Phi, psi and omega in degrees: 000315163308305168305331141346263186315302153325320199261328189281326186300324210264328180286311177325301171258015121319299161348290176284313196301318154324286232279298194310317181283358148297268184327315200264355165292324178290328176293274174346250192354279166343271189317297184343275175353295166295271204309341162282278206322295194320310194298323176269346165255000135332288156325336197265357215280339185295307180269018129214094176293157156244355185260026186045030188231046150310180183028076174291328176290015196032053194269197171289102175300206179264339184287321218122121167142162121227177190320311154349284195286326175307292174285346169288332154264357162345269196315286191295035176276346162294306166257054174293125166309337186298321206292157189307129193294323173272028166245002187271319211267334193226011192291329164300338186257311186236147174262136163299140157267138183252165205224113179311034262277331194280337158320300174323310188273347150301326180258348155223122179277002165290355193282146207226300167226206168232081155345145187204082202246088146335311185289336234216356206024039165243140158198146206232174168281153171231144176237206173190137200232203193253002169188167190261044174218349185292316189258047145275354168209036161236141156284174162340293177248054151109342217271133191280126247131136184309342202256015159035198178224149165306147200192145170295143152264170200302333169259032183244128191301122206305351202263042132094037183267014180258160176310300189221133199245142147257134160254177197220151177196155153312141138249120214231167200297340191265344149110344133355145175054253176228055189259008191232354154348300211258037147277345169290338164326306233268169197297106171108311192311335172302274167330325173306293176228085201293359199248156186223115174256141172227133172270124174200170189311325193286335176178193163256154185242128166230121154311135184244135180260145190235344170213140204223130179219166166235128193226161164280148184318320171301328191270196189271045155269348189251007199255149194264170171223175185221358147204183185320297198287350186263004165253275221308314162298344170274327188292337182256357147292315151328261167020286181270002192260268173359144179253343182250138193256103160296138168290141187276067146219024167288157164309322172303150182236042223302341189306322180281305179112055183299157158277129175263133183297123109276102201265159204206075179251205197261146162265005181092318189277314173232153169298327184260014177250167186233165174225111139268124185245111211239135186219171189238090183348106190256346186180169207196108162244000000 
């Protein structure tokens, strides 16, 4: 019994000892993992700018132009003909970006814009592939990682002409990627800054969000209509889902039937549950 006993005494911190040097190799990986993915889109961060001083390599922009000349008018990006009719009423809150859209489509040619959620301060390239598995654990630029990249689904036309696009994203622990979504839980967080932009060749889009829920993977929040009355009923399910009230004198008009925005992660809590956040196309430049 003693002998046992002995043997267990001596296996116990062999044990811990295990499991801790497991446990602090899997925290390593991890931070590595995060800290590359962090670094490279950081980096990519030059070719979306908010200050007009984008395209550092001094190429030719989508604008016109080259970084040079971009940034010695940086301050005066406001008063531009260019700038966007809806960034003059919130221009105290947001600067428009200008975004190097042909640098982008150069270093990857799945790339379709640039996302932008201002209250949350993300904003990524976003792509779109031939199925909805490739970039879940590839970046941008190709490198295999857990924090993947923003993405289309797969069947949504890139330049944002379906009735409801879903983009896909992490949520990932560090808060990355759409890991910061589900700060639209807290009370108000919406309302500060109710808009989502996505930059892309065809225009700039900005969006208003009107519902932000948690659902299961399965449900038909993710399922399509086929006409007006199957959106005026998918739009009062959305709704009725949401933790978030959009107020009713907002801009939206549902009555026209806007194309709608859906961004889509994982909640953390479960495998099979999602937090989605649905918004509604208010202009187009």
């Amino acid at each position: 019994m003693r002998k046992k006993q002995k043997i267990c005494d001596r296996l116990i911190p062999i044990v811990l000892i295990a499991v801790f040097l497991i446990s602090s190799g899997m925290f390593l990986r991890d931070y590595l993992s995060y800290r590359q993915a962090d670094d490279e889109y950081a980096a990519l961060n030059r070719y979306m700018t908010a200050d007009g001083s984008g395209n550092p390599d001094g190429q030719n922009s989508e604008n016109g132009g080259t970084g040079a000349d971009n940034a010695a008018d940086g301050n005066s990006q406001k008063n531009r003909s260019t700038v966007p009719s809806w960034a003059l009423p919130f221009d105290f809150f947001y600067e428009p970006l200008h975004v190097d859209l042909n640098a982008l489509s150069e270093k990857n040619p799945d790339f379709v814009g640039v996302i932008d959620i201002p209250a949350l301060e993300i904003r990524y390239p976003v792509v779109k592939s031939h199925d909805n598995e490739e970039y879940l654990h590839r970046t941008f630029d190709g490198t295999q990682n857990a924090a993947g990249c923003i993405f289309l689904d797969k069947d949504a036309p890139a330049d944002l002409s379906a009735q409801n696009t879903f983009v896909y994203g992490h949520n990932m622990k560090n808060g990355s990627m759409f890991g910061k979504l589900k700060e639209f839980r807290e009370s108000g967080a919406v309302d500060r800054f109710p808009y989502v932009f996505l930059y892309t060749p065809e225009g700039t889009f900005r969006y208003r969000i009107f519902a932000c829920s948690e659902v299961e993977a399965s449900h038909s929040i993710y399922l399509g209509f086929r006409d007006g009355e199957g959106y005026d009923a998918y739009i009062r399910m959305a709704r009725n889902l949401s933790a978030y009230s959009m107020p009713e004198n907002d801009e939206v008009d549902f009555a026209e039937r806007p194309k709608l925005l859906s961004l889509s992660t994982c909640t953390g809590s479960s495998h099979t549950m999602r937090y989605v956040v649905q918004c509604a196309l208010v202009e187009k430049n």
